[in-house]
mmCIF file of C-alpha atoms in Angstrom:
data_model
loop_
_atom_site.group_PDB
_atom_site.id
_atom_site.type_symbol
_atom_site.label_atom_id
_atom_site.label_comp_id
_atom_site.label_asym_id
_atom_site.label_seq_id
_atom_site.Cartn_x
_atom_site.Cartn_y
_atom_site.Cartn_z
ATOM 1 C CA UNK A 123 -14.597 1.998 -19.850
ATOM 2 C CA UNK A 124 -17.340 2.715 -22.432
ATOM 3 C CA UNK A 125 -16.937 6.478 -22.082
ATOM 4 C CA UNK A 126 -13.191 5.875 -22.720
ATOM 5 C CA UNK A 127 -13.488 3.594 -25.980
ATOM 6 C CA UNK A 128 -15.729 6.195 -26.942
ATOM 7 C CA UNK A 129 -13.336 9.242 -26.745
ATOM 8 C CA UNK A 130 -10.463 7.269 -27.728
ATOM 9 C CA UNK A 131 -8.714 7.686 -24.788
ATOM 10 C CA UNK A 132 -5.968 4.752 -24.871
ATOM 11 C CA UNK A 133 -4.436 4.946 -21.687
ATOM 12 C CA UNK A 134 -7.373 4.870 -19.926
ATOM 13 C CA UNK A 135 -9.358 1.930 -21.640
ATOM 14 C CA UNK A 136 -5.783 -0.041 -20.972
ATOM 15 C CA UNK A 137 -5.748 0.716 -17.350
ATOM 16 C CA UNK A 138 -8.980 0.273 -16.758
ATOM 17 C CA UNK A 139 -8.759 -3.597 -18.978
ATOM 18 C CA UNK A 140 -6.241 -4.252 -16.680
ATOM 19 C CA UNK A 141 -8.080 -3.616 -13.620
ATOM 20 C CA UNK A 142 -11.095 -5.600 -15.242
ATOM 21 C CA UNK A 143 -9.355 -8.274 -15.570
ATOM 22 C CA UNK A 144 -7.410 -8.512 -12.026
ATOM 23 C CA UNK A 145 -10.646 -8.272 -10.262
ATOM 24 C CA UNK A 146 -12.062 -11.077 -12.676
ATOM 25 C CA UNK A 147 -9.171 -13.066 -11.830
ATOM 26 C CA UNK A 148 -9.529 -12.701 -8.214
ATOM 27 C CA UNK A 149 -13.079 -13.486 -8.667
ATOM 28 C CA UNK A 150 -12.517 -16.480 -10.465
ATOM 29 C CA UNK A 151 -9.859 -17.618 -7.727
ATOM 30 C CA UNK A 152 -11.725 -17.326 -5.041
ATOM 31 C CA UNK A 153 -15.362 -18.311 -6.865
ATOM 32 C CA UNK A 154 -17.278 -16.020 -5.737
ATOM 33 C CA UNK A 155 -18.272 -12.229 -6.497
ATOM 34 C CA UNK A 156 -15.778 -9.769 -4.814
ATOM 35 C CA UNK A 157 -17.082 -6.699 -2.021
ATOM 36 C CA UNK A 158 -15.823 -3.419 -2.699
ATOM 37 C CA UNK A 159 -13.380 -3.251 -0.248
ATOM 38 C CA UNK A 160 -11.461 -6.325 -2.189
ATOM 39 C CA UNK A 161 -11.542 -4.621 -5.565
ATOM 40 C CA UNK A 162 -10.037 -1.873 -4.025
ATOM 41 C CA UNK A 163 -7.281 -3.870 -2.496
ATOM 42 C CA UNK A 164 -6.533 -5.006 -5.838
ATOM 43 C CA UNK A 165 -6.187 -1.422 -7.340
ATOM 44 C CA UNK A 166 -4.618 -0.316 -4.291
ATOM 45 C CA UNK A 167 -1.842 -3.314 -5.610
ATOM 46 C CA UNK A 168 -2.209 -2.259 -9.045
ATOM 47 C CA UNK A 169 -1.274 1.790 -7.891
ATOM 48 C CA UNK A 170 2.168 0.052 -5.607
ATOM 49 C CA UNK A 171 2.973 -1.714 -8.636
ATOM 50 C CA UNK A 172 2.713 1.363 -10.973
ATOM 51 C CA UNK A 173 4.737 3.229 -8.273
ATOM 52 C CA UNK A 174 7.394 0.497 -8.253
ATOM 53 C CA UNK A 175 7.767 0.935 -11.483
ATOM 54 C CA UNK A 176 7.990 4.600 -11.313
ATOM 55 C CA UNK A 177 10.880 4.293 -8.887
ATOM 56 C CA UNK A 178 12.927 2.764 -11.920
ATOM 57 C CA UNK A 179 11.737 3.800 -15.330
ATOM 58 C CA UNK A 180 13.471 6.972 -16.415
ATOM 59 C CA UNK A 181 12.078 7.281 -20.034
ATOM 60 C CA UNK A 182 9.139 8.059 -22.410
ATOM 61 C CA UNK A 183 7.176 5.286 -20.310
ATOM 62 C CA UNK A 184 7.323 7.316 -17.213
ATOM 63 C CA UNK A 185 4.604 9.924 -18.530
ATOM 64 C CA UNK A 186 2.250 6.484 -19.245
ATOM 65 C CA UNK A 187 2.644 4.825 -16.004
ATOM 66 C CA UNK A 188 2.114 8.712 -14.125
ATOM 67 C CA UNK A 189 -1.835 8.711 -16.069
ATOM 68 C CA UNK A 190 -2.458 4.627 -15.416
ATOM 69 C CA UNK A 191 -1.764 5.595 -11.541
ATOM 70 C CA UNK A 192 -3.979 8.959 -11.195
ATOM 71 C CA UNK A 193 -7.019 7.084 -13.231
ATOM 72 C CA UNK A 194 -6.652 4.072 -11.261
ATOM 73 C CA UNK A 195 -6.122 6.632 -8.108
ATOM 74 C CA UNK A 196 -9.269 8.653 -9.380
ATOM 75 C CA UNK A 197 -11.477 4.877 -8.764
ATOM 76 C CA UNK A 198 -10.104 4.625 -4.889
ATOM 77 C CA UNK A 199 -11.994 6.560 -2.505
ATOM 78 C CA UNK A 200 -9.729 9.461 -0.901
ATOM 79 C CA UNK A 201 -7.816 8.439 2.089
ATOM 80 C CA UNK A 202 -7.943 10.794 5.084
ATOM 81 C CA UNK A 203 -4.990 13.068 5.723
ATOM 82 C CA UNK A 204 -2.478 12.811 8.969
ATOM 83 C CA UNK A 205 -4.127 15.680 10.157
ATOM 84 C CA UNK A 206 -8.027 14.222 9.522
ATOM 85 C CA UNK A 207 -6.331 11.382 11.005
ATOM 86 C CA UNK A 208 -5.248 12.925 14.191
ATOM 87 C CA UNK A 209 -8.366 14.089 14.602
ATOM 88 C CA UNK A 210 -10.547 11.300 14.339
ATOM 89 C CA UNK A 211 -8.112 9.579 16.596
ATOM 90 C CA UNK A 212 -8.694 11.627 19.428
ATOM 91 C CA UNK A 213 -11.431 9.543 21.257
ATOM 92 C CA UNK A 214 -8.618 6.902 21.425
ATOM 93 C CA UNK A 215 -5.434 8.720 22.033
ATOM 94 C CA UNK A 216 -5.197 8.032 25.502
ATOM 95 C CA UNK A 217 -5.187 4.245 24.383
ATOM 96 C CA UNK A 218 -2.736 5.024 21.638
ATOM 97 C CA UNK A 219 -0.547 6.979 23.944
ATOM 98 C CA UNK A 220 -0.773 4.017 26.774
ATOM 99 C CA UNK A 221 0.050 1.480 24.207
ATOM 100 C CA UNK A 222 3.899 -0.282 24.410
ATOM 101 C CA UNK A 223 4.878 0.448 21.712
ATOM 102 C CA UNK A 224 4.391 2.004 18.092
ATOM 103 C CA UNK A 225 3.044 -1.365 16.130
ATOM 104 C CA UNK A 226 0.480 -1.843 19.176
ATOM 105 C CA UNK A 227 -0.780 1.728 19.104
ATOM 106 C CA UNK A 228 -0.957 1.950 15.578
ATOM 107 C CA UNK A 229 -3.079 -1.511 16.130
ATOM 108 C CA UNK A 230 -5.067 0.818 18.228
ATOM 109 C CA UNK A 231 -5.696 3.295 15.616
ATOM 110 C CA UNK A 232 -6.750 0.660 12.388
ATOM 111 C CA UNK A 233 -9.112 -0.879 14.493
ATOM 112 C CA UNK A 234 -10.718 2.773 15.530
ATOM 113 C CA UNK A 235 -10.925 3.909 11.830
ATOM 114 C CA UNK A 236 -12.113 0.346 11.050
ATOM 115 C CA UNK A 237 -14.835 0.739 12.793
ATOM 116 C CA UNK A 238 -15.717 4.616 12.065
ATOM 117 C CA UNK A 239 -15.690 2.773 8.058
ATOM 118 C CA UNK A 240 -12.757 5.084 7.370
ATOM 119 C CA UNK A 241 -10.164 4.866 4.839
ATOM 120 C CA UNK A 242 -6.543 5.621 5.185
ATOM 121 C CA UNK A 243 -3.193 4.520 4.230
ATOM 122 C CA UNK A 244 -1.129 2.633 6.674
ATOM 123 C CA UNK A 245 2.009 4.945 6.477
ATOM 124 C CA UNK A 246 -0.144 7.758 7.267
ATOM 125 C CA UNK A 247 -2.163 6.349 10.157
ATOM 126 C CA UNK A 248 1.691 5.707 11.631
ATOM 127 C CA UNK A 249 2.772 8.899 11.217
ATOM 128 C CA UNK A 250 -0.913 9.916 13.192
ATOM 129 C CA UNK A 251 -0.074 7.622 15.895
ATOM 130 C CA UNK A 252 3.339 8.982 16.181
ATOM 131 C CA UNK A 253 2.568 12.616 16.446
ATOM 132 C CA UNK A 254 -0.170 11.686 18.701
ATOM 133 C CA UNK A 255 2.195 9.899 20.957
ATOM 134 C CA UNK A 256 5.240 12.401 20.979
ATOM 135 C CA UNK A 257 2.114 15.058 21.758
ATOM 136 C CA UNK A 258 0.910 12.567 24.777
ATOM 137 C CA UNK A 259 4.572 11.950 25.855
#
């Protein structure tokens, strides 16, 4: 945030304010310091917000919300791909394809990544589940 006061970059030092001060606000909620992985749910929230917006702002605001989402987007660590998803489903698509249905094999699949500490987003680890199933079918 330093770097940004410092180069005068205003859309950055807001965004990143913002962010501050959700995380301190969580913080302060829940007393106590938060891990990693619940700052990032709160940008991840910040990022759906922005793209809420996004879906209905038309004007000159549009090109401000675009740069608060790719900085705040630039903080998140990169979430794997359908296809890097596929893949590092494989030791479990027999499970996924012997599952009932789609919400238990997709259950399947979070807790695999879970515990292989990757990251992905939830749309894309159905759409993995569903291409490995239609494959397994």
């Amino acid at each position: 945030m330093r770097e940004a006061l410092k180069a005068g970059e205003v859309v950055r030092k807001s965004i990143l304010k913002v962010a501050l001060g959700e995380i301190q606000t969580a913080e302060a909620r829940a007393q106590s310091d938060m891990s990693d992985e619940e700052a990032q749910k709160v940008l991840k929230k910040l990022v759906k917000s922005i793209d809420e917006s996004l879906e209905v702002i038309r004007d000159d605001r549009r090109d401000t919300l675009l740069q608060e989402r790719d900085i705040l987007q630039s903080l998140l660590p990169r979430g794997l791909s359908i296809d890097e998803l596929q893949e590092a489903l494989l030791p479990v698509a027999p499970a996924i394809v012997s599952a009932r249905g789609e919400g238990p094999a997709t259950g399947v699949a979070m807790k695999h990544l879970r515990a292989q500490g990757l990251s992905a987003e939830g749309k894309d680890v159905a759409a993995a589940v569903e291409r490995i199933r239609a494959a397994g079918a």
